[in-house]
Amino acid sequence: MDLFDDEMIELQPSLTLIKGMATAQASQFWQSVMTISRQSPFRKMQTPGGQWMSAEITNCGTVGWVSDRQGYRYVNRDPLTDQPWPLMPVTLYEFACEAASRAGFEGFSPDICLINRYRIASKMGLHQDRDERDFAQPIVSVSLGLSANFLFGGERRNSSTQSILLEHGDVLVWGGPLRKYFHGISKIYPGDDPLTGPYRVNLTFRRAL
């Protein structure tokens, strides 16, 4: 695959959409997700306020992100299985590093991939990724399967938002001054994807520790 054949769109300084970058490797990535979820199954998590998230979640890497009545945090063992999280596949790690580099963030070294699985009715409210230690590191988001409307906001929850259509194989990278901006998913488009079926699967790479 020639990564540099894909279309790069600078939506804002430090917010880059790379259209179709993951398309050629999507089947391989999907198989990795299936392997990871057999070891650490997808599950719905509870917010500290007691509500249940509509997206289903699992992780791979050194640590995993969890949420419950005790709060949002990273843990080194899967609370569902009491086992270490699955290792991050080398192909995923290298892809995330390359995507970050293309977007202008050299030296990114993710230690976690948070995997969200969305059904057609699923959404993700506006939120910040702020449980990590080093906010100089970017976020790399890979979309597989059904299309979605991704909302990218500002420093406050009530800031105006930009709606970004994310399709199968798209990669979105943000960081720098936008690293803690609010973002979310407002809509999953109905369909039956040849790879993921009735799901959108989102792989989010971060440096947590």
Tab-separated table of C-alpha atoms in Angstrom:
chain	number	residue	atom	x	y	z
A	1	MET	CA	0.000	0.000	0.000
A	2	ASP	CA	1.195	3.481	-0.871
A	3	LEU	CA	0.016	5.537	2.064
A	4	PHE	CA	0.667	8.785	0.245
A	5	ASP	CA	-1.960	8.142	-2.453
A	6	ASP	CA	-4.691	9.078	0.022
A	7	GLU	CA	-6.279	12.513	0.281
A	8	MET	CA	-5.176	14.659	3.204
A	9	ILE	CA	-7.572	17.397	4.286
A	10	GLU	CA	-6.534	19.944	6.903
A	11	LEU	CA	-9.875	20.735	8.523
A	12	GLN	CA	-8.198	23.043	11.025
A	13	PRO	CA	-4.573	23.539	12.013
A	14	SER	CA	-3.725	20.358	13.988
A	15	LEU	CA	-6.924	18.581	12.800
A	16	THR	CA	-6.306	16.419	9.734
A	17	LEU	CA	-8.588	13.997	7.892
A	18	ILE	CA	-6.814	11.382	5.770
A	19	LYS	CA	-9.497	9.960	3.494
A	20	GLY	CA	-9.293	6.218	2.943
A	21	MET	CA	-5.867	5.717	4.513
A	22	ALA	CA	-6.979	2.517	6.280
A	23	THR	CA	-9.017	1.054	3.422
A	24	ALA	CA	-6.346	-1.287	2.059
A	25	GLN	CA	-5.611	-2.736	5.514
A	26	ALA	CA	-9.191	-2.690	6.786
A	27	SER	CA	-9.715	-6.447	6.551
A	28	GLN	CA	-6.513	-7.098	8.499
A	29	PHE	CA	-7.485	-4.525	11.120
A	30	TRP	CA	-10.944	-6.067	11.440
A	31	GLN	CA	-9.430	-9.494	12.045
A	32	SER	CA	-7.265	-7.939	14.766
A	33	VAL	CA	-10.382	-6.456	16.375
A	34	MET	CA	-12.073	-9.856	16.325
A	35	THR	CA	-9.036	-11.484	17.953
A	36	ILE	CA	-8.859	-8.768	20.629
A	37	SER	CA	-12.578	-9.006	21.401
A	38	ARG	CA	-12.392	-12.765	21.896
A	39	GLN	CA	-9.880	-12.164	24.699
A	40	SER	CA	-11.441	-8.959	26.064
A	41	PRO	CA	-15.089	-8.876	24.919
A	42	PHE	CA	-16.965	-5.756	23.923
A	43	ARG	CA	-19.067	-4.399	26.773
A	44	LYS	CA	-21.123	-1.326	27.634
A	45	MET	CA	-19.638	0.876	30.307
A	46	GLN	CA	-21.358	3.016	32.902
A	47	THR	CA	-20.615	6.700	33.352
A	48	PRO	CA	-19.790	8.091	36.807
A	49	GLY	CA	-23.293	9.588	36.753
A	50	GLY	CA	-24.863	6.137	36.408
A	51	GLN	CA	-25.899	6.198	32.742
A	52	TRP	CA	-24.891	3.458	30.313
A	53	MET	CA	-22.972	4.307	27.156
A	54	SER	CA	-24.649	3.187	23.930
A	55	ALA	CA	-21.354	2.260	22.260
A	56	GLU	CA	-19.664	-1.010	23.225
A	57	ILE	CA	-16.013	-0.843	24.216
A	58	THR	CA	-12.868	-2.931	24.482
A	59	ASN	CA	-9.134	-2.134	24.514
A	60	CYS	CA	-5.715	-3.410	23.596
A	61	GLY	CA	-2.296	-2.219	24.678
A	62	THR	CA	-0.386	-1.680	27.900
A	63	VAL	CA	-3.473	-0.302	29.633
A	64	GLY	CA	-7.171	0.017	28.884
A	65	TRP	CA	-9.680	2.820	29.379
A	66	VAL	CA	-12.635	2.040	31.630
A	67	SER	CA	-15.584	3.903	33.079
A	68	ASP	CA	-17.861	3.103	36.014
A	69	ARG	CA	-19.395	4.805	39.043
A	70	GLN	CA	-15.852	5.357	40.371
A	71	GLY	CA	-14.881	7.488	37.373
A	72	TYR	CA	-12.926	7.450	34.114
A	73	ARG	CA	-9.432	5.984	34.241
A	74	TYR	CA	-6.821	3.684	32.738
A	75	VAL	CA	-6.192	0.261	34.261
A	76	ASN	CA	-3.657	-2.423	33.359
A	77	ARG	CA	-6.078	-5.353	33.683
A	78	ASP	CA	-9.455	-5.953	32.086
A	79	PRO	CA	-12.034	-5.751	34.919
A	80	LEU	CA	-14.279	-8.165	33.002
A	81	THR	CA	-11.718	-10.976	32.785
A	82	ASP	CA	-9.162	-9.958	35.453
A	83	GLN	CA	-6.488	-10.564	32.812
A	84	PRO	CA	-4.045	-8.156	31.143
A	85	TRP	CA	-5.457	-6.406	28.099
A	86	PRO	CA	-4.538	-7.984	24.746
A	87	LEU	CA	-1.287	-6.740	23.264
A	88	MET	CA	-1.565	-4.118	20.563
A	89	PRO	CA	-0.829	-5.749	17.188
A	90	VAL	CA	2.324	-4.393	15.558
A	91	THR	CA	0.409	-3.570	12.368
A	92	LEU	CA	-1.970	-1.310	14.301
A	93	TYR	CA	0.847	0.362	16.215
A	94	GLU	CA	2.873	1.089	13.085
A	95	PHE	CA	-0.176	2.370	11.226
A	96	ALA	CA	-1.061	4.801	14.026
A	97	CYS	CA	2.519	6.095	14.133
A	98	GLU	CA	2.518	6.634	10.362
A	99	ALA	CA	-0.837	8.437	10.443
A	100	ALA	CA	0.361	10.764	13.212
A	101	SER	CA	3.556	11.471	11.309
A	102	ARG	CA	1.657	12.334	8.146
A	103	ALA	CA	-0.489	14.766	10.130
A	104	GLY	CA	2.613	16.492	11.498
A	105	PHE	CA	3.002	14.726	14.856
A	106	GLU	CA	6.376	13.013	14.745
A	107	GLY	CA	7.399	10.568	17.447
A	108	PHE	CA	3.916	9.398	18.444
A	109	SER	CA	4.114	6.100	20.338
A	110	PRO	CA	0.638	4.902	21.397
A	111	ASP	CA	0.333	2.522	24.331
A	112	ILE	CA	-3.428	1.972	24.051
A	113	CYS	CA	-6.015	1.423	21.351
A	114	LEU	CA	-9.547	2.061	22.612
A	115	ILE	CA	-12.014	0.236	20.341
A	116	ASN	CA	-15.615	1.468	20.155
A	117	ARG	CA	-18.334	-0.527	18.397
A	118	TYR	CA	-21.393	1.474	17.366
A	119	ARG	CA	-24.781	0.154	16.310
A	120	ILE	CA	-27.058	2.304	14.158
A	121	ALA	CA	-28.778	3.842	17.203
A	122	SER	CA	-25.515	4.470	19.092
A	123	LYS	CA	-24.144	7.918	19.800
A	124	MET	CA	-21.288	9.406	21.805
A	125	GLY	CA	-21.929	12.658	23.623
A	126	LEU	CA	-19.517	15.568	23.466
A	127	HIS	CA	-16.551	14.812	25.699
A	128	GLN	CA	-12.848	15.504	26.172
A	129	ASP	CA	-10.040	12.954	26.163
A	130	ARG	CA	-8.274	14.124	29.327
A	131	ASP	CA	-7.353	11.001	31.281
A	132	GLU	CA	-3.902	10.782	29.678
A	133	ARG	CA	-0.689	12.119	31.217
A	134	ASP	CA	0.904	13.836	28.217
A	135	PHE	CA	-1.367	16.113	26.205
A	136	ALA	CA	1.443	16.859	23.757
A	137	GLN	CA	0.639	13.477	22.180
A	138	PRO	CA	-2.091	13.446	19.488
A	139	ILE	CA	-5.180	11.287	19.048
A	140	VAL	CA	-5.357	8.991	15.993
A	141	SER	CA	-8.850	7.735	15.098
A	142	VAL	CA	-9.482	5.013	12.483
A	143	SER	CA	-12.998	4.360	11.135
A	144	LEU	CA	-14.172	0.963	9.884
A	145	GLY	CA	-17.612	-0.024	8.624
A	146	LEU	CA	-20.685	2.201	8.674
A	147	SER	CA	-20.334	5.947	8.157
A	148	ALA	CA	-20.808	8.417	10.998
A	149	ASN	CA	-21.188	12.110	11.704
A	150	PHE	CA	-18.300	13.140	13.951
A	151	LEU	CA	-18.709	16.415	15.844
A	152	PHE	CA	-15.598	18.419	16.656
A	153	GLY	CA	-16.116	21.310	19.027
A	154	GLY	CA	-13.981	23.610	21.109
A	155	GLU	CA	-12.602	24.171	24.575
A	156	ARG	CA	-16.056	24.234	26.178
A	157	ARG	CA	-18.950	21.820	25.846
A	158	ASN	CA	-21.201	24.585	24.507
A	159	SER	CA	-18.701	25.692	21.839
A	160	SER	CA	-19.906	25.531	18.246
A	161	THR	CA	-19.198	22.207	16.511
A	162	GLN	CA	-17.975	21.172	13.089
A	163	SER	CA	-19.668	18.096	11.575
A	164	ILE	CA	-17.272	15.729	9.802
A	165	LEU	CA	-18.458	12.735	7.764
A	166	LEU	CA	-16.250	9.754	8.600
A	167	GLU	CA	-16.442	6.843	6.168
A	168	HIS	CA	-14.930	3.381	6.039
A	169	GLY	CA	-11.125	3.632	6.015
A	170	ASP	CA	-10.928	7.279	7.050
A	171	VAL	CA	-8.341	8.404	9.595
A	172	LEU	CA	-8.695	11.534	11.722
A	173	VAL	CA	-5.750	12.979	13.669
A	174	TRP	CA	-5.813	15.894	16.102
A	175	GLY	CA	-3.528	17.299	18.739
A	176	GLY	CA	-1.580	20.365	19.760
A	177	PRO	CA	-3.884	23.188	20.926
A	178	LEU	CA	-6.935	21.092	19.922
A	179	ARG	CA	-5.917	18.066	21.960
A	180	LYS	CA	-8.536	18.559	24.700
A	181	TYR	CA	-11.313	19.929	22.494
A	182	PHE	CA	-14.772	18.411	22.895
A	183	HIS	CA	-15.880	15.870	20.288
A	184	GLY	CA	-18.497	13.149	19.819
A	185	ILE	CA	-20.618	11.068	17.444
A	186	SER	CA	-24.073	12.374	16.544
A	187	LYS	CA	-25.230	9.797	13.985
A	188	ILE	CA	-24.448	6.366	12.568
A	189	TYR	CA	-25.724	5.898	9.021
A	190	PRO	CA	-27.785	2.725	8.453
A	191	GLY	CA	-26.303	-0.007	6.305
A	192	ASP	CA	-24.803	-3.459	6.150
A	193	ASP	CA	-21.072	-3.135	5.630
A	194	PRO	CA	-19.396	-6.061	3.818
A	195	LEU	CA	-16.731	-6.212	6.519
A	196	THR	CA	-18.331	-5.102	9.801
A	197	GLY	CA	-22.008	-5.800	9.096
A	198	PRO	CA	-24.370	-3.500	11.080
A	199	TYR	CA	-21.547	-1.765	12.967
A	200	ARG	CA	-19.194	1.147	12.867
A	201	VAL	CA	-15.931	0.280	14.600
A	202	ASN	CA	-13.605	3.051	15.721
A	203	LEU	CA	-9.992	2.457	16.759
A	204	THR	CA	-8.649	5.340	18.841
A	205	PHE	CA	-4.907	5.380	19.521
A	206	ARG	CA	-3.541	7.355	22.458
A	207	ARG	CA	-0.501	7.696	24.670
A	208	ALA	CA	-1.957	7.174	28.136
A	209	LEU	CA	1.122	6.778	30.364
